[in-house]
Short mmCIF file of C-alpha atoms and ligand atoms in Angstrom, two decimals:
data_model
loop_
_atom_site.label_atom_id
_atom_site.label_comp_id
_atom_site.label_asym_id
_atom_site.label_seq_id
_atom_site.Cartn_x
_atom_site.Cartn_y
_atom_site.Cartn_z
CA MET M 26 111.11 69.60 86.45
CA THR M 27 113.80 72.49 87.36
CA ASP M 28 113.59 75.60 87.52
CA GLU M 29 116.20 75.78 85.09
CA ASN M 30 114.28 73.78 83.11
CA LYS M 31 111.21 75.81 83.45
CA ALA M 32 112.94 78.96 82.67
CA GLU M 33 114.08 77.47 78.92
CA GLU M 34 110.68 76.53 78.11
CA GLY M 35 109.72 79.61 79.59
CA VAL M 36 107.52 78.81 81.97
CA GLN M 37 107.75 81.62 84.62
CA LYS M 38 108.53 80.96 88.38
CA PRO M 39 105.27 82.46 90.22
CA ARG M 40 106.08 85.67 91.78
CA LYS M 41 106.81 85.76 95.20
CA LEU M 42 103.43 87.10 96.45
CA GLN M 43 104.05 90.32 99.05
CA THR M 44 101.05 93.28 99.88
CA PRO M 45 100.74 96.21 97.17
CA PRO M 46 103.13 99.13 98.86
CA GLY M 47 101.77 100.97 101.47
CA ILE M 48 99.77 98.02 102.69
CA HIS M 49 100.57 96.16 105.63
CA ASP M 50 99.63 93.10 107.01
CA ILE M 51 99.22 93.72 111.57
CA LEU M 52 101.42 91.42 112.86
CA PRO M 53 100.85 89.85 116.63
CA LYS M 54 103.57 91.67 118.30
CA ASP M 55 101.89 95.42 117.11
CA HIS M 56 98.98 93.79 117.45
CA GLU M 57 99.24 94.31 120.87
CA TYR M 58 99.63 98.10 120.35
CA HIS M 59 96.29 98.08 118.62
CA THR M 60 94.16 95.90 121.09
CA PHE M 61 95.59 98.70 123.56
CA ILE M 62 94.54 101.54 121.86
CA LYS M 63 91.22 100.53 120.99
CA LYS M 64 90.89 99.27 124.06
CA VAL M 65 91.61 103.09 125.44
CA VAL M 66 88.87 104.59 122.96
CA ARG M 67 86.29 102.23 123.74
CA HIS M 68 86.88 102.75 126.74
CA ARG M 69 86.90 106.20 126.55
CA ALA M 70 83.67 107.27 123.83
CA ARG M 71 81.74 104.85 126.46
CA GLN M 72 82.61 107.73 129.20
CA ALA M 73 81.10 110.15 127.31
CA GLY M 74 77.74 108.97 125.48
CA PHE M 75 79.49 107.55 121.89
CA ARG M 76 78.05 104.42 120.00
CA ARG M 77 80.11 102.34 118.05
CA ILE M 78 79.01 103.23 113.89
CA SER M 79 80.97 100.59 111.04
CA THR M 80 79.95 101.90 107.61
CA PRO M 81 81.47 99.76 104.94
CA ILE M 82 84.82 99.66 103.64
CA LEU M 83 83.35 100.75 99.71
CA GLU M 84 80.93 102.88 99.25
CA PHE M 85 79.28 104.80 95.71
CA THR M 86 81.80 107.86 94.97
CA GLU M 87 80.17 110.27 94.45
CA LEU M 88 79.78 110.03 98.11
CA PHE M 89 82.58 111.13 98.48
CA ASP M 90 82.79 113.54 95.48
CA ARG M 91 80.18 115.70 96.98
CA SER M 92 81.20 115.52 100.50
CA ILE M 93 84.94 115.59 100.36
CA GLY M 94 84.95 118.10 97.04
CA GLU M 95 86.21 117.84 94.42
CA ASP M 96 89.49 119.98 94.29
CA THR M 97 90.99 118.12 97.44
CA ASP M 98 93.72 116.38 97.15
CA ILE M 99 91.89 113.09 99.05
CA VAL M 100 89.22 113.08 95.27
CA GLU M 101 91.96 114.78 92.80
CA LYS M 102 94.98 112.28 93.53
CA GLU M 103 93.98 109.59 95.97
CA MET M 104 90.80 107.44 95.96
CA TYR M 105 91.06 104.17 95.69
CA THR M 106 87.78 104.04 92.82
CA PHE M 107 87.01 101.27 90.25
CA GLU M 108 84.00 100.61 88.29
CA ASP M 109 82.19 97.21 89.98
CA LYS M 110 80.24 95.07 87.53
CA GLY M 111 77.46 96.10 87.07
CA GLY M 112 79.19 99.52 86.29
CA ARG M 113 78.96 102.11 89.34
CA SER M 114 81.98 103.78 90.10
CA MET M 115 82.90 103.32 93.86
CA THR M 116 85.38 104.06 96.39
CA LEU M 117 87.67 102.40 99.12
CA LYS M 118 86.71 104.92 101.75
CA PRO M 119 89.45 107.79 102.24
CA GLU M 120 88.05 109.09 105.35
CA GLY M 121 85.39 108.23 108.21
CA THR M 122 82.83 111.12 108.37
CA ALA M 123 81.00 111.14 104.63
CA GLY M 124 79.89 107.38 105.42
CA VAL M 125 79.09 107.92 108.88
CA VAL M 126 77.19 110.74 107.86
CA ARG M 127 75.38 108.94 104.68
CA ALA M 128 74.63 106.48 107.69
CA TYR M 129 73.19 108.79 110.12
CA LEU M 130 70.69 109.80 106.81
CA GLN M 131 70.29 106.45 105.89
CA HIS M 132 68.47 105.28 109.43
CA GLY M 133 67.06 108.43 109.78
CA MET M 134 68.46 108.74 112.91
CA LYS M 135 67.19 112.76 112.91
CA GLN M 136 64.52 111.42 114.81
CA LEU M 137 66.70 109.99 117.81
CA PRO M 138 67.49 112.30 120.96
CA GLN M 139 70.11 115.17 119.36
CA PRO M 140 73.25 115.00 119.09
CA VAL M 141 73.38 111.42 118.45
CA GLU M 142 77.33 110.83 119.34
CA LEU M 143 78.86 108.05 117.30
CA TYR M 144 82.79 106.72 117.12
CA TYR M 145 84.28 104.09 114.87
CA ILE M 146 87.72 102.11 114.46
CA GLU M 147 88.24 101.73 111.25
CA PRO M 148 90.47 100.86 108.27
CA HIS M 149 90.68 103.40 105.42
CA PHE M 150 92.52 104.21 102.17
CA ARG M 151 94.37 106.70 100.50
CA TYR M 152 96.74 106.16 96.85
CA ASP M 153 99.73 108.33 98.44
CA ARG M 154 103.18 108.33 97.94
CA PRO M 155 103.96 105.53 100.90
CA GLN M 156 106.58 106.37 103.37
CA LYS M 157 106.99 106.13 107.27
CA GLY M 158 103.60 106.88 109.02
CA ARG M 159 102.01 107.58 105.62
CA TYR M 160 100.65 104.34 104.68
CA ARG M 161 97.66 104.13 101.36
CA MET M 162 96.01 101.08 104.14
CA PHE M 163 95.44 102.91 107.70
CA TRP M 164 93.58 102.58 110.46
CA GLN M 165 91.44 105.56 111.91
CA PHE M 166 90.09 105.80 114.82
CA GLY M 167 86.98 108.35 115.08
CA PHE M 168 84.45 110.15 116.11
CA GLU M 169 81.64 112.44 114.98
CA ILE M 170 78.59 115.01 117.40
CA ILE M 171 75.69 115.29 115.01
CA GLY M 172 72.68 117.22 115.79
CA GLU M 173 73.98 120.27 118.08
CA SER M 174 76.15 123.25 117.97
CA ASP M 175 77.71 124.40 120.85
CA PRO M 176 81.10 125.85 121.05
CA ALA M 177 81.66 123.24 124.58
CA LEU M 178 81.38 120.57 121.87
CA ASP M 179 84.05 121.24 120.11
CA VAL M 180 86.46 121.70 122.89
CA GLN M 181 84.66 118.00 124.47
CA CYS M 182 86.12 116.36 120.74
CA ILE M 183 89.53 118.65 121.02
CA PHE M 184 89.31 117.11 124.97
CA LEU M 185 88.87 113.67 124.22
CA THR M 186 91.77 113.50 122.24
CA HIS M 187 93.49 114.83 124.74
CA LYS M 188 93.07 112.30 126.87
CA ILE M 189 93.33 109.49 124.81
CA PHE M 190 96.68 110.36 123.94
CA GLN M 191 97.41 111.24 127.80
CA ASP M 192 96.35 107.22 128.11
CA LEU M 193 98.77 106.38 125.16
CA GLY M 194 101.60 108.11 128.10
CA ILE M 195 101.95 110.49 124.41
CA ALA M 196 99.88 113.67 124.96
CA ASP M 197 102.73 116.05 125.15
CA ARG M 198 104.53 114.91 122.45
CA PHE M 199 101.62 116.94 120.73
CA THR M 200 101.16 120.67 120.14
CA ILE M 201 97.63 121.64 119.88
CA GLN M 202 96.96 123.58 116.56
CA LEU M 203 94.01 125.59 116.67
CA ASN M 204 91.60 127.95 114.07
CA ASN M 205 88.49 129.48 113.18
CA ILE M 206 87.76 129.49 109.60
CA GLY M 207 84.23 131.04 109.77
CA SER M 208 80.65 130.48 108.32
CA SER M 209 80.19 129.42 104.75
CA LYS M 210 79.47 132.67 103.96
CA SER M 211 82.21 134.60 105.55
CA ARG M 212 84.66 132.00 104.07
CA GLU M 213 83.05 133.30 100.85
CA LYS M 214 83.94 136.52 101.01
CA TYR M 215 86.98 135.42 102.53
CA ARG M 216 87.64 133.19 99.46
CA GLU M 217 87.09 135.96 96.97
CA ALA M 218 89.08 138.28 98.29
CA LEU M 219 92.17 135.43 97.96
CA VAL M 220 91.65 135.18 94.31
CA ASN M 221 91.85 138.76 93.96
CA TYR M 222 94.91 138.78 95.69
CA TYR M 223 96.56 136.20 93.45
CA VAL M 224 94.76 137.05 89.94
CA GLY M 225 98.76 138.03 88.14
CA LYS M 226 100.35 136.55 90.43
CA GLU M 227 100.31 133.34 89.02
CA ARG M 228 103.86 133.04 87.73
CA SER M 229 105.07 132.80 91.34
CA LEU M 230 102.62 129.50 92.20
CA CYS M 231 103.51 126.01 91.74
CA GLU M 232 101.52 124.05 89.41
CA ASN M 233 98.99 122.37 92.07
CA CYS M 234 98.40 125.71 93.36
CA ASN M 235 97.77 127.21 89.70
CA ALA M 236 95.83 124.76 89.09
CA ARG M 237 93.07 125.62 92.85
CA LEU M 238 93.26 128.92 92.14
CA HIS M 239 89.89 129.95 91.04
CA LYS M 240 89.01 126.17 92.43
CA ASN M 241 90.00 125.89 96.17
CA PRO M 242 91.92 129.57 96.92
CA LEU M 243 92.00 128.77 100.89
CA ARG M 244 94.24 125.26 99.82
CA LEU M 245 96.74 127.80 98.38
CA LEU M 246 97.01 128.96 102.13
CA ASP M 247 99.45 125.76 103.07
CA CYS M 248 101.44 125.08 100.10
CA LYS M 249 104.70 124.07 101.13
CA GLU M 250 106.01 125.33 97.84
CA GLU M 251 108.63 128.09 98.89
CA ASP M 252 107.44 130.80 96.49
CA CYS M 253 103.29 129.81 97.15
CA VAL M 254 105.00 129.96 100.76
CA ILE M 255 106.01 133.79 100.88
CA LEU M 256 102.99 134.93 99.45
CA ALA M 257 100.79 133.09 101.41
CA GLU M 258 101.83 134.49 104.12
CA LEU M 259 101.31 138.29 102.78
CA ALA M 260 98.10 137.06 101.47
CA PRO M 261 94.52 138.53 103.34
CA LYS M 262 94.36 137.68 106.78
CA PHE M 263 90.60 135.08 107.07
CA GLU M 264 90.54 137.45 110.60
CA GLN M 265 89.93 140.48 108.07
CA PHE M 266 86.19 138.63 107.00
CA ARG M 267 85.72 136.65 110.06
CA SER M 268 81.93 137.63 111.02
CA LYS M 269 80.66 138.14 115.00
CA GLU M 270 79.31 135.18 115.10
CA ASP M 271 82.63 133.58 114.15
CA THR M 272 84.50 135.80 116.53
CA GLU M 273 82.36 134.85 119.21
CA PHE M 274 82.12 131.01 118.63
CA HIS M 275 86.00 131.01 118.79
CA THR M 276 86.24 132.91 121.57
CA LYS M 277 84.02 130.28 123.54
CA VAL M 278 85.97 127.33 122.14
CA LYS M 279 89.32 128.98 123.58
CA GLU M 280 88.00 129.72 126.90
CA PHE M 281 86.42 126.51 127.27
CA LEU M 282 90.02 125.11 126.33
CA ASP M 283 91.62 127.61 128.85
CA GLU M 284 88.85 126.66 131.77
CA LEU M 285 89.89 122.72 130.89
CA GLY M 286 94.05 123.66 131.53
CA VAL M 287 94.40 122.87 127.80
CA LYS M 288 96.92 124.64 126.05
CA TYR M 289 96.83 125.40 122.20
CA GLU M 290 98.71 127.72 119.48
CA GLU M 291 96.11 129.70 117.21
CA ASN M 292 97.12 128.81 113.69
CA GLU M 293 95.48 131.18 110.98
CA LYS M 294 97.32 128.99 108.08
CA LEU M 295 95.28 125.87 109.42
CA VAL M 296 92.67 124.59 107.38
CA ARG M 297 92.43 121.09 106.30
CA GLY M 298 92.15 119.88 103.41
CA LEU M 299 88.35 119.37 102.80
CA ASP M 300 85.76 121.32 101.88
CA TYR M 301 83.28 120.20 104.29
CA TYR M 302 84.91 122.15 107.52
CA THR M 303 83.17 125.24 109.14
CA GLN M 304 84.47 127.60 112.23
CA THR M 305 86.70 125.37 114.51
CA VAL M 306 89.30 123.38 112.99
CA TRP M 307 92.64 121.35 114.58
CA GLU M 308 95.07 119.40 114.89
CA PHE M 309 97.29 117.90 116.73
CA TRP M 310 100.94 118.14 115.48
CA ASP M 311 104.45 116.72 116.45
CA LYS M 312 106.34 118.81 118.32
CA GLU M 313 109.34 118.00 115.84
CA THR M 314 108.08 118.06 112.76
CA GLY M 315 104.65 120.16 112.82
CA GLY M 316 102.13 119.57 110.22
CA GLN M 317 103.38 117.44 107.91
CA LYS M 318 102.72 114.14 110.03
CA ALA M 319 99.96 115.92 112.05
CA VAL M 320 98.60 112.24 114.56
CA GLY M 321 94.81 113.93 114.18
CA GLY M 322 92.36 116.39 113.75
CA GLY M 323 88.77 117.41 113.48
CA GLY M 324 86.39 120.53 112.92
CA ARG M 325 82.88 121.58 112.60
CA PHE M 326 80.72 120.62 109.76
CA ASP M 327 77.83 122.53 110.05
CA GLY M 328 76.80 122.38 106.53
CA LEU M 329 77.43 118.71 105.39
CA VAL M 330 74.82 117.01 106.17
CA GLU M 331 72.40 119.25 104.27
CA LEU M 332 75.97 119.02 101.47
CA LEU M 333 74.17 114.96 101.66
CA GLY M 334 70.46 115.79 101.47
CA GLY M 335 69.28 116.28 104.64
CA GLU M 336 68.43 119.18 106.62
CA PRO M 337 70.85 121.80 107.98
CA THR M 338 71.98 120.27 111.17
CA PRO M 339 74.92 120.93 112.43
CA ALA M 340 77.88 118.55 113.83
CA VAL M 341 81.96 118.63 114.92
CA GLY M 342 84.76 115.52 115.09
CA PHE M 343 87.65 114.00 114.69
CA ALA M 344 89.89 110.91 113.35
CA CYS M 345 93.55 109.79 114.93
CA GLY M 346 95.48 107.80 112.92
CA MET M 347 96.83 104.54 114.42
CA GLU M 348 99.68 103.92 113.13
CA ARG M 349 101.49 107.31 113.61
CA ILE M 350 99.91 106.44 117.09
CA ILE M 351 102.08 103.61 117.29
CA LEU M 352 104.96 104.73 115.81
CA HIS M 353 104.80 107.38 118.54
CA MET M 354 104.30 105.29 121.19
CA LYS M 355 107.11 102.50 120.40
CA ASP M 356 109.29 106.33 119.73
CA ALA M 357 108.99 107.19 123.19
CA GLY M 358 109.39 103.33 124.76
CA ILE M 359 105.54 102.71 125.99
CA GLY M 360 104.97 99.25 125.92
CA VAL M 361 101.68 97.73 126.18
CA PRO M 362 100.48 95.07 128.44
CA SER M 363 100.31 91.44 126.30
CA LYS M 364 98.11 89.10 127.32
CA ASP M 365 99.30 86.85 124.86
CA ASN M 366 100.73 84.61 127.07
CA VAL M 367 100.87 80.74 126.39
CA HIS M 368 100.54 79.01 130.59
CA ILE M 369 100.64 75.17 129.50
CA PHE M 370 101.95 73.46 127.19
CA VAL M 371 100.23 69.46 127.10
CA ALA M 372 102.16 66.58 126.26
CA GLN M 373 100.93 63.36 125.52
CA LEU M 374 102.40 60.24 123.61
CA GLY M 375 100.31 57.87 121.86
CA ASP M 376 96.42 58.22 121.09
CA ALA M 377 94.88 56.98 124.10
CA ALA M 378 96.88 59.82 125.93
CA LYS M 379 96.34 62.01 122.72
CA LYS M 380 92.32 61.44 123.38
CA LYS M 381 92.49 62.70 127.72
CA ALA M 382 94.73 65.19 126.57
CA LEU M 383 91.66 66.79 124.15
CA PRO M 384 88.92 67.28 127.34
CA LEU M 385 91.61 68.35 129.52
CA ILE M 386 92.76 71.57 127.56
CA ASP M 387 89.15 72.35 126.55
CA ALA M 388 88.75 72.08 130.59
CA LEU M 389 91.99 74.67 131.66
CA ARG M 390 91.47 76.76 128.29
CA ASP M 391 87.38 76.60 130.00
CA LYS M 392 88.97 78.26 133.60
CA GLY M 393 90.47 80.85 131.38
CA VAL M 394 94.24 79.30 131.19
CA HIS M 395 95.87 79.75 127.74
CA THR M 396 96.55 76.18 126.88
CA VAL M 397 98.75 75.23 123.94
CA GLY M 398 99.05 71.00 123.43
CA ALA M 399 97.34 67.86 121.85
CA LEU M 400 99.79 68.50 118.89
CA GLY M 401 102.07 66.82 116.59
CA LYS M 402 103.55 63.06 116.49
CA GLY M 403 106.67 64.68 118.01
CA SER M 404 108.76 62.45 120.82
CA MET M 405 108.32 63.81 124.13
CA LYS M 406 111.60 65.75 124.15
CA ALA M 407 110.46 67.45 120.73
CA GLN M 408 107.47 68.18 122.59
CA LEU M 409 109.35 69.50 126.23
CA ARG M 410 111.39 71.72 123.47
CA LEU M 411 108.12 73.21 121.60
CA ALA M 412 106.93 73.69 125.53
CA ASP M 413 110.16 76.05 125.93
CA LYS M 414 109.59 77.91 122.97
CA PHE M 415 106.22 79.01 124.06
CA ASN M 416 108.03 79.85 127.27
CA VAL M 417 105.25 78.09 129.71
CA PRO M 418 106.18 78.25 133.23
CA TYR M 419 104.53 74.16 133.29
CA THR M 420 103.90 71.31 131.73
CA LEU M 421 101.71 68.54 131.60
CA ILE M 422 103.06 65.08 130.75
CA MET M 423 100.77 62.04 129.75
CA GLY M 424 102.27 58.82 128.91
CA ILE M 425 100.87 55.29 128.38
CA THR M 426 101.52 54.42 132.03
CA GLU M 427 100.23 57.81 133.02
CA VAL M 428 96.68 57.14 131.07
CA ARG M 429 96.95 53.71 132.38
CA GLU M 430 97.24 55.21 136.28
CA GLY M 431 94.11 57.49 135.19
CA THR M 432 97.48 60.76 137.19
CA ILE M 433 99.15 63.48 134.79
CA ILE M 434 102.75 64.74 135.77
CA ILE M 435 102.54 68.57 136.22
CA ARG M 436 106.07 69.78 135.29
CA ASP M 437 107.78 73.32 136.97
CA MET M 438 110.02 74.41 133.80
CA SER M 439 111.78 76.93 135.63
CA LYS M 440 112.92 74.90 138.96
CA GLY M 441 112.99 71.17 136.19
CA GLN M 442 110.40 69.69 138.85
CA GLN M 443 108.12 66.88 138.73
CA LYS M 444 105.22 65.76 140.76
CA HIS M 445 102.01 63.29 139.98
CA VAL M 446 98.65 64.45 140.56
CA LYS M 447 95.37 62.45 139.91
CA MET M 448 93.43 63.24 136.82
CA GLU M 449 90.22 64.67 138.34
CA LYS M 450 92.74 67.08 140.34
CA VAL M 451 94.18 68.20 137.84
CA VAL M 452 92.86 71.07 136.16
CA GLY M 453 92.24 72.70 139.61
CA GLU M 454 95.77 72.08 141.23
CA VAL M 455 96.80 74.43 137.94
CA VAL M 456 94.24 77.09 138.52
CA LYS M 457 95.95 77.36 142.09
CA LEU M 458 99.27 77.57 140.45
CA ILE M 459 98.84 80.14 137.71
CA GLY M 460 96.85 82.30 140.17
CA LYS M 461 93.30 83.38 139.95
CA ASP M 462 94.12 87.14 138.65
CA ASN M 463 96.50 85.72 136.38
CA LEU M 464 93.13 83.48 134.50
CA ASP M 465 91.29 85.05 131.26
CA THR M 466 87.99 84.89 132.58
CA TYR M 467 85.59 87.67 130.69
CA SER M 468 84.29 89.74 133.66
CA PRO M 469 80.48 88.50 134.30
CA GLY M 470 79.35 91.66 132.93
CA GLU M 471 80.59 90.82 129.55
CA ILE M 472 78.59 87.46 129.21
CA SER M 473 74.76 88.10 130.81
CA LEU M 474 73.54 87.90 127.54
CA THR M 475 69.84 88.62 127.52
CA LYS M 476 67.36 86.95 125.40
CA SER M 477 63.53 88.32 124.73
P1 AMP X 659 92.95 113.41 107.86
O1 AMP X 659 91.54 113.45 107.90
O2 AMP X 659 94.31 113.66 106.65
O3 AMP X 659 93.63 114.72 109.06
O4 AMP X 659 94.05 112.29 108.42
C1 AMP X 659 93.15 112.15 110.30
C2 AMP X 659 94.27 111.87 110.58
O5 AMP X 659 94.65 110.16 110.24
C3 AMP X 659 96.17 111.69 110.26
O6 AMP X 659 95.95 112.93 111.42
C4 AMP X 659 97.08 111.06 110.39
O7 AMP X 659 96.53 110.28 112.05
C5 AMP X 659 96.04 109.22 109.94
N1 AMP X 659 96.26 109.90 108.18
C6 AMP X 659 95.68 110.15 106.78
N2 AMP X 659 96.06 110.03 106.24
C7 AMP X 659 97.10 109.04 106.29
C8 AMP X 659 98.12 107.66 106.27
N3 AMP X 659 97.90 107.77 104.77
N4 AMP X 659 98.93 107.50 106.70
C9 AMP X 659 98.63 107.36 107.42
N5 AMP X 659 97.94 107.31 108.95
C10 AMP X 659 97.11 108.47 107.69
#
């Protein structure tokens, strides 16, 4: 039946399937960036004693309601929440910290030497309006230190991010915005003062700020609406409510950053979106666009473990967005090394040659030679064209004669020259041509498995 006939009969042509808005495939070219970033993150994490954790993509919704805070943007508008078949409300994780703290409690990590240092590299989901650098599914790497309160740890987190950005060649594109939002006790007093200040000015506030005034007045301070910005300028400053301990903590953070030579800008308006933050908060801002699309951020969350049912336990951590990092790297013209090149194409004619080709391909791959071949039924000419497309330096050619004589032809693709080699010598010959340094082998440490 033709498409026209189908249309006449009311049969719909199937809709072209695409990813949902704001959700993207990671194609091989971008995977090179992802792989490189993960490598840097894993390397820096190991050096600093962090161990990797993966929490599930899906959690009970109440985990995020309780931790992030019910009147935050994330919980109010951005969560992917649905009911499972058992009628439980489930949510795709919008951020990493809540799951890590849940895991800390669920697996009794309090019994481990404290602080527990964990890192993750995971996808996250937020139902926001998609635009460049703001997606509905995005990757974050994040680090959490749970079980110790020390400004030196906050500084180590900031410094670690800075080092990772240095390794990625983009550290000089950002400013570090730093603030101290105090303990929850001093914040409570500040909240009251803010509510008092804003009450009576509701008519000048945007709809969002009006809705939040009594629930989360701190959020009014980073509203971007013109009138709200003006009112925020004149609002009471947190500094007046910061306790002596908060101030001491903040001063130490700044001293330690100075000691490490890390530049930062104090930003009293920076509160971060989530309820669970206390004391130090920071963000890495693009020097050009400021706070709109921060590339990373973090803070201390001394109350979160208790909020999720544990004993009071201090903690600090941060997360960075991988897509935004990649945008910065590309914008700065930074390429990453690729190991995806193919070294050898094996072309063969006939079934007998294909049979010989399969173990040869396996032997070459085991030696660390990237090898493609024994595919399709094409003529020799078509296979050589394919070899060209793979951009290989050498092609191995096996026809009926070569099979009979137990030889193979090695063709140098750029020079167009070829030579016959005995079958049993070919692996050694290829390894020599590719060069030991270019072979893709595991380093010994990576494959020495243990058995109990
Ligand atoms: P947040 O916890 O919201 O500060 O997020 C930490 C980092 O994740 C941000 O600094 C961004 O780099 C990244 N990020 C957050 N939301 C998104 C999003 N919708 N799309 C892409 N990256 C995001």
